[in-house]
Amino acid sequence: MKKISLIVVFLFAFQMNFANVEDPLLIKAKEYSISENYKEAIKTYNKYLNSTKEVALKNVYVEMANCYFKLEKKEAAVEYIKKAITVYGFSEQDFIYNDVLDAELSKYALSVIYDELDDLSKKYNETQD
């Protein structure tokens, strides 16, 4: 019984962490990203964001940040990371442990926003009260 409970908790947590991974738009966006067609990936992620009622979108924003970073649009990448922080609770630990975030983007974005990280996190916390 404990194993089943743990599995259910794990599956729920995973689902909450990355929106609806079965959505065809997310699948297509990820395919574009893997094939390094970052512009199409961004367009497809945006279509998904405009059509979904999903509330757990933190990693979708992280994926979009990755795409912008790969296109060398670092400012846009950082803006998506900031949105992930203020709207979805992306934390300092996520910069280290999030398996979706590109490692180079993680270092870069954290160095850029480090001084404002507490303020950005407070904005998220204020929406949770």
PDB file of C-alpha atoms in Angstrom:
ATOM      1  CA  MET A   1       0.000   0.000   0.000  1.00  0.00           C
ATOM      2  CA  LYS A   2       2.876   2.376   0.802  1.00  0.00           C
ATOM      3  CA  LYS A   3       4.409   1.762  -2.618  1.00  0.00           C
ATOM      4  CA  ILE A   4       1.146   2.567  -4.370  1.00  0.00           C
ATOM      5  CA  SER A   5       0.741   5.737  -2.343  1.00  0.00           C
ATOM      6  CA  LEU A   6       4.268   6.832  -3.171  1.00  0.00           C
ATOM      7  CA  ILE A   7       3.743   6.142  -6.850  1.00  0.00           C
ATOM      8  CA  VAL A   8       0.519   8.158  -6.868  1.00  0.00           C
ATOM      9  CA  VAL A   9       2.216  11.068  -5.082  1.00  0.00           C
ATOM     10  CA  PHE A  10       5.173  10.937  -7.481  1.00  0.00           C
ATOM     11  CA  LEU A  11       2.939  10.887 -10.566  1.00  0.00           C
ATOM     12  CA  PHE A  12       0.864  13.779  -9.251  1.00  0.00           C
ATOM     13  CA  ALA A  13       3.972  15.816  -8.466  1.00  0.00           C
ATOM     14  CA  PHE A  14       5.442  15.116 -11.896  1.00  0.00           C
ATOM     15  CA  GLN A  15       2.210  16.123 -13.602  1.00  0.00           C
ATOM     16  CA  MET A  16       2.085  19.361 -11.616  1.00  0.00           C
ATOM     17  CA  ASN A  17       5.700  20.081 -12.510  1.00  0.00           C
ATOM     18  CA  PHE A  18       5.390  19.967 -16.286  1.00  0.00           C
ATOM     19  CA  ALA A  19       1.841  20.778 -17.283  1.00  0.00           C
ATOM     20  CA  ASN A  20       0.177  18.252 -19.570  1.00  0.00           C
ATOM     21  CA  VAL A  21       3.075  16.394 -21.186  1.00  0.00           C
ATOM     22  CA  GLU A  22       0.617  14.465 -23.370  1.00  0.00           C
ATOM     23  CA  ASP A  23      -0.628  17.616 -25.104  1.00  0.00           C
ATOM     24  CA  PRO A  24       0.155  17.432 -28.849  1.00  0.00           C
ATOM     25  CA  LEU A  25       1.336  21.052 -28.903  1.00  0.00           C
ATOM     26  CA  LEU A  26       3.818  20.396 -26.095  1.00  0.00           C
ATOM     27  CA  ILE A  27       5.036  17.268 -27.809  1.00  0.00           C
ATOM     28  CA  LYS A  28       5.503  19.163 -31.079  1.00  0.00           C
ATOM     29  CA  ALA A  29       7.254  22.076 -29.327  1.00  0.00           C
ATOM     30  CA  LYS A  30       9.654  19.677 -27.624  1.00  0.00           C
ATOM     31  CA  GLU A  31      10.344  17.969 -30.966  1.00  0.00           C
ATOM     32  CA  TYR A  32      11.168  21.329 -32.520  1.00  0.00           C
ATOM     33  CA  SER A  33      13.457  22.126 -29.616  1.00  0.00           C
ATOM     34  CA  ILE A  34      15.258  18.787 -29.833  1.00  0.00           C
ATOM     35  CA  SER A  35      15.790  19.294 -33.561  1.00  0.00           C
ATOM     36  CA  GLU A  36      17.180  22.773 -32.766  1.00  0.00           C
ATOM     37  CA  ASN A  37      14.332  24.552 -34.578  1.00  0.00           C
ATOM     38  CA  TYR A  38      13.996  26.999 -31.701  1.00  0.00           C
ATOM     39  CA  LYS A  39      11.885  29.597 -33.516  1.00  0.00           C
ATOM     40  CA  GLU A  40       9.196  27.036 -34.288  1.00  0.00           C
ATOM     41  CA  ALA A  41       9.466  25.660 -30.764  1.00  0.00           C
ATOM     42  CA  ILE A  42       8.792  29.130 -29.331  1.00  0.00           C
ATOM     43  CA  LYS A  43       5.814  29.620 -31.664  1.00  0.00           C
ATOM     44  CA  THR A  44       4.404  26.260 -30.648  1.00  0.00           C
ATOM     45  CA  TYR A  45       4.947  26.869 -26.919  1.00  0.00           C
ATOM     46  CA  ASN A  46       3.133  30.192 -27.334  1.00  0.00           C
ATOM     47  CA  LYS A  47       0.229  28.441 -29.081  1.00  0.00           C
ATOM     48  CA  TYR A  48       0.080  26.045 -26.164  1.00  0.00           C
ATOM     49  CA  LEU A  49       0.122  28.858 -23.595  1.00  0.00           C
ATOM     50  CA  ASN A  50      -2.673  30.653 -25.450  1.00  0.00           C
ATOM     51  CA  SER A  51      -4.840  27.550 -25.642  1.00  0.00           C
ATOM     52  CA  THR A  52      -4.330  25.802 -22.306  1.00  0.00           C
ATOM     53  CA  LYS A  53      -6.210  26.018 -19.060  1.00  0.00           C
ATOM     54  CA  GLU A  54      -3.315  24.256 -17.343  1.00  0.00           C
ATOM     55  CA  VAL A  55      -1.973  25.998 -14.255  1.00  0.00           C
ATOM     56  CA  ALA A  56       1.381  24.243 -13.813  1.00  0.00           C
ATOM     57  CA  LEU A  57       3.379  25.959 -16.517  1.00  0.00           C
ATOM     58  CA  LYS A  58       6.719  26.569 -14.838  1.00  0.00           C
ATOM     59  CA  ASN A  59       8.673  24.219 -17.078  1.00  0.00           C
ATOM     60  CA  VAL A  60       6.954  25.463 -20.236  1.00  0.00           C
ATOM     61  CA  TYR A  61       8.397  28.892 -19.467  1.00  0.00           C
ATOM     62  CA  VAL A  62      11.756  27.293 -18.726  1.00  0.00           C
ATOM     63  CA  GLU A  63      11.662  25.483 -22.077  1.00  0.00           C
ATOM     64  CA  MET A  64      10.901  28.776 -23.817  1.00  0.00           C
ATOM     65  CA  ALA A  65      13.790  30.419 -21.973  1.00  0.00           C
ATOM     66  CA  ASN A  66      16.051  27.598 -23.182  1.00  0.00           C
ATOM     67  CA  CYS A  67      14.974  28.231 -26.786  1.00  0.00           C
ATOM     68  CA  TYR A  68      15.615  31.970 -26.554  1.00  0.00           C
ATOM     69  CA  PHE A  69      18.996  31.297 -24.976  1.00  0.00           C
ATOM     70  CA  LYS A  70      19.935  28.921 -27.796  1.00  0.00           C
ATOM     71  CA  LEU A  71      18.978  31.672 -30.259  1.00  0.00           C
ATOM     72  CA  GLU A  72      21.352  33.956 -28.329  1.00  0.00           C
ATOM     73  CA  LYS A  73      18.461  36.134 -27.170  1.00  0.00           C
ATOM     74  CA  LYS A  74      19.651  36.193 -23.584  1.00  0.00           C
ATOM     75  CA  GLU A  75      17.435  39.069 -22.430  1.00  0.00           C
ATOM     76  CA  ALA A  76      14.297  37.260 -23.584  1.00  0.00           C
ATOM     77  CA  ALA A  77      15.517  34.065 -21.920  1.00  0.00           C
ATOM     78  CA  VAL A  78      15.990  35.882 -18.625  1.00  0.00           C
ATOM     79  CA  GLU A  79      12.524  37.443 -18.908  1.00  0.00           C
ATOM     80  CA  TYR A  80      10.968  33.977 -19.189  1.00  0.00           C
ATOM     81  CA  ILE A  81      12.956  32.802 -16.178  1.00  0.00           C
ATOM     82  CA  LYS A  82      11.694  35.840 -14.255  1.00  0.00           C
ATOM     83  CA  LYS A  83       8.125  34.955 -15.215  1.00  0.00           C
ATOM     84  CA  ALA A  84       8.716  31.377 -14.075  1.00  0.00           C
ATOM     85  CA  ILE A  85       9.845  32.797 -10.721  1.00  0.00           C
ATOM     86  CA  THR A  86       7.122  35.389 -10.171  1.00  0.00           C
ATOM     87  CA  VAL A  87       4.167  33.416 -11.513  1.00  0.00           C
ATOM     88  CA  TYR A  88       5.106  29.764 -10.986  1.00  0.00           C
ATOM     89  CA  GLY A  89       7.504  29.756  -8.045  1.00  0.00           C
ATOM     90  CA  PHE A  90      10.723  28.810  -9.818  1.00  0.00           C
ATOM     91  CA  SER A  91      13.219  28.910  -6.964  1.00  0.00           C
ATOM     92  CA  GLU A  92      16.927  29.217  -6.366  1.00  0.00           C
ATOM     93  CA  GLN A  93      17.002  25.435  -5.936  1.00  0.00           C
ATOM     94  CA  ASP A  94      15.447  25.095  -9.396  1.00  0.00           C
ATOM     95  CA  PHE A  95      18.493  26.782 -10.875  1.00  0.00           C
ATOM     96  CA  ILE A  96      20.480  23.833  -9.548  1.00  0.00           C
ATOM     97  CA  TYR A  97      18.082  20.878  -9.648  1.00  0.00           C
ATOM     98  CA  ASN A  98      15.595  21.599 -12.441  1.00  0.00           C
ATOM     99  CA  ASP A  99      16.306  19.028 -15.130  1.00  0.00           C
ATOM    100  CA  VAL A 100      14.610  21.088 -17.867  1.00  0.00           C
ATOM    101  CA  LEU A 101      16.728  24.228 -17.493  1.00  0.00           C
ATOM    102  CA  ASP A 102      19.810  24.379 -19.722  1.00  0.00           C
ATOM    103  CA  ALA A 103      22.921  24.370 -17.497  1.00  0.00           C
ATOM    104  CA  GLU A 104      24.530  27.343 -19.239  1.00  0.00           C
ATOM    105  CA  LEU A 105      21.305  29.327 -19.073  1.00  0.00           C
ATOM    106  CA  SER A 106      21.037  28.463 -15.401  1.00  0.00           C
ATOM    107  CA  LYS A 107      24.449  29.976 -14.673  1.00  0.00           C
ATOM    108  CA  TYR A 108      23.829  33.007 -16.850  1.00  0.00           C
ATOM    109  CA  ALA A 109      20.314  33.805 -15.638  1.00  0.00           C
ATOM    110  CA  LEU A 110      21.199  33.350 -11.988  1.00  0.00           C
ATOM    111  CA  SER A 111      24.156  35.699 -12.355  1.00  0.00           C
ATOM    112  CA  VAL A 112      21.959  38.316 -14.046  1.00  0.00           C
ATOM    113  CA  ILE A 113      19.021  38.199 -11.625  1.00  0.00           C
ATOM    114  CA  TYR A 114      20.743  37.176  -8.410  1.00  0.00           C
ATOM    115  CA  ASP A 115      20.320  40.593  -6.785  1.00  0.00           C
ATOM    116  CA  GLU A 116      16.609  40.695  -7.591  1.00  0.00           C
ATOM    117  CA  LEU A 117      15.851  37.033  -6.861  1.00  0.00           C
ATOM    118  CA  ASP A 118      14.406  37.718  -3.410  1.00  0.00           C
ATOM    119  CA  ASP A 119      12.082  40.426  -4.749  1.00  0.00           C
ATOM    120  CA  LEU A 120      10.937  38.194  -7.605  1.00  0.00           C
ATOM    121  CA  SER A 121      10.287  35.333  -5.182  1.00  0.00           C
ATOM    122  CA  LYS A 122       8.323  37.674  -2.902  1.00  0.00           C
ATOM    123  CA  LYS A 123       6.040  38.550  -5.818  1.00  0.00           C
ATOM    124  CA  TYR A 124       5.244  34.870  -6.221  1.00  0.00           C
ATOM    125  CA  ASN A 125       4.720  34.384  -2.484  1.00  0.00           C
ATOM    126  CA  GLU A 126       2.328  37.340  -2.360  1.00  0.00           C
ATOM    127  CA  THR A 127       0.087  35.662  -4.923  1.00  0.00           C
ATOM    128  CA  GLN A 128      -0.008  32.494  -2.843  1.00  0.00           C
ATOM    129  CA  ASP A 129      -1.399  34.109   0.313  1.00  0.00           C
TER     130      ASP A 129
END
